[in-house]
DNA sequence: ATGATGATTAACT
DNA sequence: GTTAATCATCATG
């Protein structure tokens, strides 16, 4: 059992914090596109803002899969957002990835995004999926499988707890007050302050 | 079968 | 700061 697997066993808000600093890797045209996770949000059981609040549906089925599964959905009809499912199979909990710091494959990201400014490549949930070429085809993928075109990678350089900032989540209309958004303090690549 | 609704972004002013 | 773009999904009838 590797360390990512261990992180994913924790309570979902803890997972959201502990995923900060690790890498998301996508292979495209023989290029490794790598981003460091710098901003996340937790979506819990009995959480009005979670897609799983009303139980299983066709769309949110991936949220009930095993820890480390990818849940992708379309937002506002035109953007993809990606989540990492946490453990607790019947709860339907997941962590939304909101921003990445571009690490590698930056040229490919710039092509995918039609933007050159590093700050604009992955600083939002819809942006990072476009930069990494993630779409509905990636829904339900196992992000712990290295054979995949798209997976999570552990970073030994861990983020200190004191560097993590918690705030209310962005863009939701229900359960607005819960502090389930987490990001790395002073990181330039988060979606908003 | 239909209508409401976004876990957003980019391009404006 | 404001606003248009744009459509899959879900709940309801």
Coordinates of C-alpha atoms (C1' of nucleotides) in Angstrom, one line a residue:
Chain A
X1 CA 0.0 0.0 0.0
X2 CA 1.6 3.2 -1.0
X3 CA 1.3 6.6 0.7
X4 CA -1.4 8.0 -1.5
X5 CA -3.6 5.0 -0.7
X6 CA -3.1 5.8 3.0
X7 CA -4.0 9.4 2.5
X8 CA -7.2 8.4 0.7
X9 CA -8.3 6.4 3.7
X10 CA -8.6 9.5 5.9
X11 CA -11.6 11.6 6.5
X12 CA -12.5 13.5 3.4
X13 CA -11.5 17.0 4.7
X14 CA -8.2 15.5 5.8
X15 CA -7.7 14.1 2.3
X16 CA -8.4 17.5 0.8
X17 CA -5.6 19.0 2.9
X18 CA -3.2 16.1 2.4
X19 CA -3.5 16.0 -1.3
X20 CA -2.0 19.5 -1.5
X21 CA 1.5 19.3 -2.8
X22 CA 1.1 16.0 -4.7
X23 CA 1.2 15.7 -8.4
X24 CA -1.4 15.1 -11.1
X25 CA 0.2 13.6 -14.3
X26 CA -1.4 13.3 -17.7
X27 CA 0.2 11.8 -20.8
X28 CA -0.6 13.4 -24.1
X29 CA 1.3 13.1 -27.4
X30 CA 4.1 11.4 -25.5
X31 CA 4.5 14.4 -23.3
X32 CA 4.1 14.2 -19.5
X33 CA 1.9 17.0 -18.3
X34 CA 2.5 17.5 -14.6
X35 CA 0.8 19.9 -12.2
X36 CA 1.1 20.2 -8.4
X37 CA -2.1 20.3 -6.5
X38 CA -2.4 23.7 -4.7
X39 CA -6.1 24.1 -4.1
X40 CA -8.8 21.6 -3.3
X41 CA -12.4 21.4 -1.9
X42 CA -14.0 18.7 0.1
X43 CA -17.5 17.5 -0.7
X44 CA -19.0 15.3 2.0
X45 CA -21.9 13.0 2.8
X46 CA -25.0 15.0 4.0
X47 CA -23.5 18.1 2.4
X48 CA -26.1 20.1 0.5
X49 CA -23.5 21.3 -1.9
X50 CA -22.3 17.9 -2.9
X51 CA -23.6 16.2 -6.1
X52 CA -24.2 13.1 -4.0
X53 CA -26.6 14.8 -1.6
X54 CA -29.7 13.2 -3.1
X55 CA -28.1 9.8 -3.4
X56 CA -26.7 7.9 -6.4
X57 CA -27.6 9.1 -9.9
X58 CA -26.2 8.3 -13.3
X59 CA -23.9 11.3 -13.2
X60 CA -22.4 10.9 -9.7
X61 CA -22.0 7.1 -9.7
X62 CA -18.2 7.5 -9.8
X63 CA -18.4 9.2 -6.4
X64 CA -19.4 5.9 -4.9
X65 CA -16.5 4.0 -6.5
X66 CA -13.3 3.1 -4.6
X67 CA -10.9 5.7 -3.2
X68 CA -8.7 7.1 -5.9
X69 CA -11.3 7.0 -8.6
X70 CA -11.7 10.1 -10.8
X71 CA -15.1 11.8 -10.9
X72 CA -15.5 14.2 -13.9
X73 CA -18.6 16.2 -14.6
X74 CA -19.5 19.1 -16.9
X75 CA -20.1 22.5 -15.3
X76 CA -22.1 25.2 -16.9
X77 CA -22.4 23.1 -20.0
X78 CA -18.9 23.8 -21.1
X79 CA -16.2 23.1 -18.5
X80 CA -15.0 19.9 -17.0
X81 CA -14.3 19.6 -13.3
X82 CA -12.4 16.7 -11.7
X83 CA -12.6 15.1 -8.3
X84 CA -10.8 12.4 -6.5
X85 CA -13.1 10.0 -4.7
X86 CA -12.2 9.3 -1.1
X87 CA -12.8 6.1 0.7
X88 CA -16.1 5.2 2.4
X89 CA -17.8 3.6 -0.6
X90 CA -21.4 4.3 0.4
X91 CA -21.0 7.9 1.3
X92 CA -20.3 9.5 -2.0
X93 CA -17.5 11.8 -0.8
X94 CA -14.8 13.4 -3.0
X95 CA -12.3 16.1 -3.3
X96 CA -12.5 18.7 -6.1
X97 CA -9.2 19.7 -7.6
X98 CA -9.5 23.5 -8.0
X99 CA -6.0 24.5 -9.1
X100 CA -2.6 23.2 -10.0
X101 CA 0.9 24.8 -10.2
X102 CA 2.3 24.0 -13.7
X103 CA 5.4 21.8 -13.3
X104 CA 6.1 20.1 -16.6
X105 CA 4.7 19.8 -20.1
X106 CA 4.0 23.5 -20.0
X107 CA 4.2 23.9 -23.8
X108 CA 1.4 21.3 -24.1
X109 CA -0.7 23.1 -21.5
X110 CA -0.3 26.3 -23.4
X111 CA -1.5 24.7 -26.6
X112 CA -4.4 23.1 -24.8
X113 CA -5.4 26.3 -23.2
X114 CA -4.6 28.8 -26.0
X115 CA -2.9 30.8 -23.3
X116 CA 0.7 31.4 -22.5
X117 CA 0.7 33.1 -19.1
X118 CA 1.6 30.4 -16.5
X119 CA -0.9 31.9 -14.1
X120 CA -3.8 31.3 -16.5
X121 CA -3.0 27.7 -17.3
X122 CA -4.4 25.8 -14.3
X123 CA -5.8 28.4 -11.9
X124 CA -9.4 27.1 -11.8
X125 CA -11.2 23.8 -12.0
X126 CA -12.2 24.2 -15.6
X127 CA -8.8 25.5 -16.6
X128 CA -6.8 22.6 -15.2
X129 CA -8.9 20.0 -16.9
X130 CA -8.4 21.7 -20.2
X131 CA -4.7 22.1 -19.6
X132 CA -4.3 18.4 -18.8
X133 CA -6.8 17.2 -21.5
X134 CA -9.2 15.7 -19.0
X135 CA -12.8 15.1 -20.2
X136 CA -15.7 12.8 -19.5
X137 CA -13.7 9.9 -21.0
X138 CA -11.6 10.1 -17.7
X139 CA -14.7 9.7 -15.5
X140 CA -14.3 6.5 -13.4
X141 CA -10.6 6.1 -14.1
X142 CA -8.3 4.8 -11.3
X143 CA -5.9 7.6 -10.5
X144 CA -3.6 5.3 -8.6
X145 CA -2.8 3.2 -11.6
X146 CA 0.5 4.1 -13.2
X147 CA -0.5 2.5 -16.4
X148 CA -3.1 5.0 -17.0
X149 CA -2.8 8.1 -19.2
X150 CA -3.7 10.1 -16.2
X151 CA -2.8 9.5 -12.5
X152 CA -1.8 10.8 -9.2
X153 CA 1.8 10.8 -8.0
X154 CA 3.2 11.1 -4.4
X155 CA 5.5 14.0 -3.6
X156 CA 7.9 13.3 -0.7
X157 CA 8.2 17.0 0.0
X158 CA 5.1 17.4 2.1
X159 CA 3.3 20.6 2.8
X160 CA 3.4 21.7 6.4
X161 CA 0.0 22.0 8.2
X162 CA 0.8 25.7 9.0
X163 CA 1.0 26.4 5.2
X164 CA -2.6 25.3 4.6
X165 CA -5.3 27.9 4.5
X166 CA -9.0 26.9 4.9
X167 CA -11.8 29.1 3.5
X168 CA -15.5 28.6 2.4
X169 CA -16.0 26.9 -0.9
X170 CA -16.3 28.8 -4.2
X171 CA -19.3 29.0 -6.5
X172 CA -21.9 27.1 -4.5
X173 CA -25.3 28.3 -3.4
X174 CA -25.9 25.8 -0.5
X175 CA -23.9 25.2 2.6
X176 CA -21.8 28.3 1.7
X177 CA -20.4 28.8 5.2
X178 CA -18.5 25.4 5.6
X179 CA -14.7 25.9 5.5
X180 CA -14.0 23.0 3.1
X181 CA -11.8 24.8 0.6
X182 CA -8.0 24.4 1.2
X183 CA -5.0 25.9 -0.5
X184 CA -1.3 26.4 0.0
X185 CA -0.5 29.7 1.6
X186 CA 1.1 32.3 -0.7
X187 CA 0.9 30.1 -3.7
X188 CA 0.5 32.1 -6.9
X189 CA -1.5 29.5 -8.8
X190 CA -4.7 29.3 -6.8
X191 CA -8.0 30.3 -8.5
X192 CA -8.7 33.3 -6.2
X193 CA -7.7 34.8 -2.9
Chain B
dA1 C1' -41.3 15.8 -22.1
dT2 C1' -39.9 20.0 -20.1
dG3 C1' -37.8 23.5 -17.3
dA4 C1' -34.4 24.9 -13.9
dT5 C1' -29.8 24.8 -12.6
dG6 C1' -25.2 25.3 -12.1
dA7 C1' -18.5 22.8 -7.7
dT8 C1' -17.1 28.4 -14.4
dT9 C1' -14.5 31.1 -17.7
dA10 C1' -13.3 34.8 -20.7
dA11 C1' -14.2 39.0 -22.6
dC12 C1' -16.0 42.9 -21.8
dT13 C1' -16.6 48.0 -19.6
Chain C
dG1 C1' -17.2 44.7 -11.6
dT2 C1' -20.4 42.8 -15.0
dT3 C1' -22.2 39.5 -18.2
dA4 C1' -22.8 36.2 -22.0
dA5 C1' -21.9 31.7 -23.4
dT6 C1' -23.9 26.9 -23.4
dC7 C1' -25.8 22.0 -22.3
dA8 C1' -25.7 17.7 -19.6
dT9 C1' -28.1 16.3 -15.7
dC10 C1' -31.8 16.0 -12.6
dA11 C1' -36.5 16.6 -10.5
dT12 C1' -41.0 17.0 -11.6
dG13 C1' -45.2 16.4 -14.1

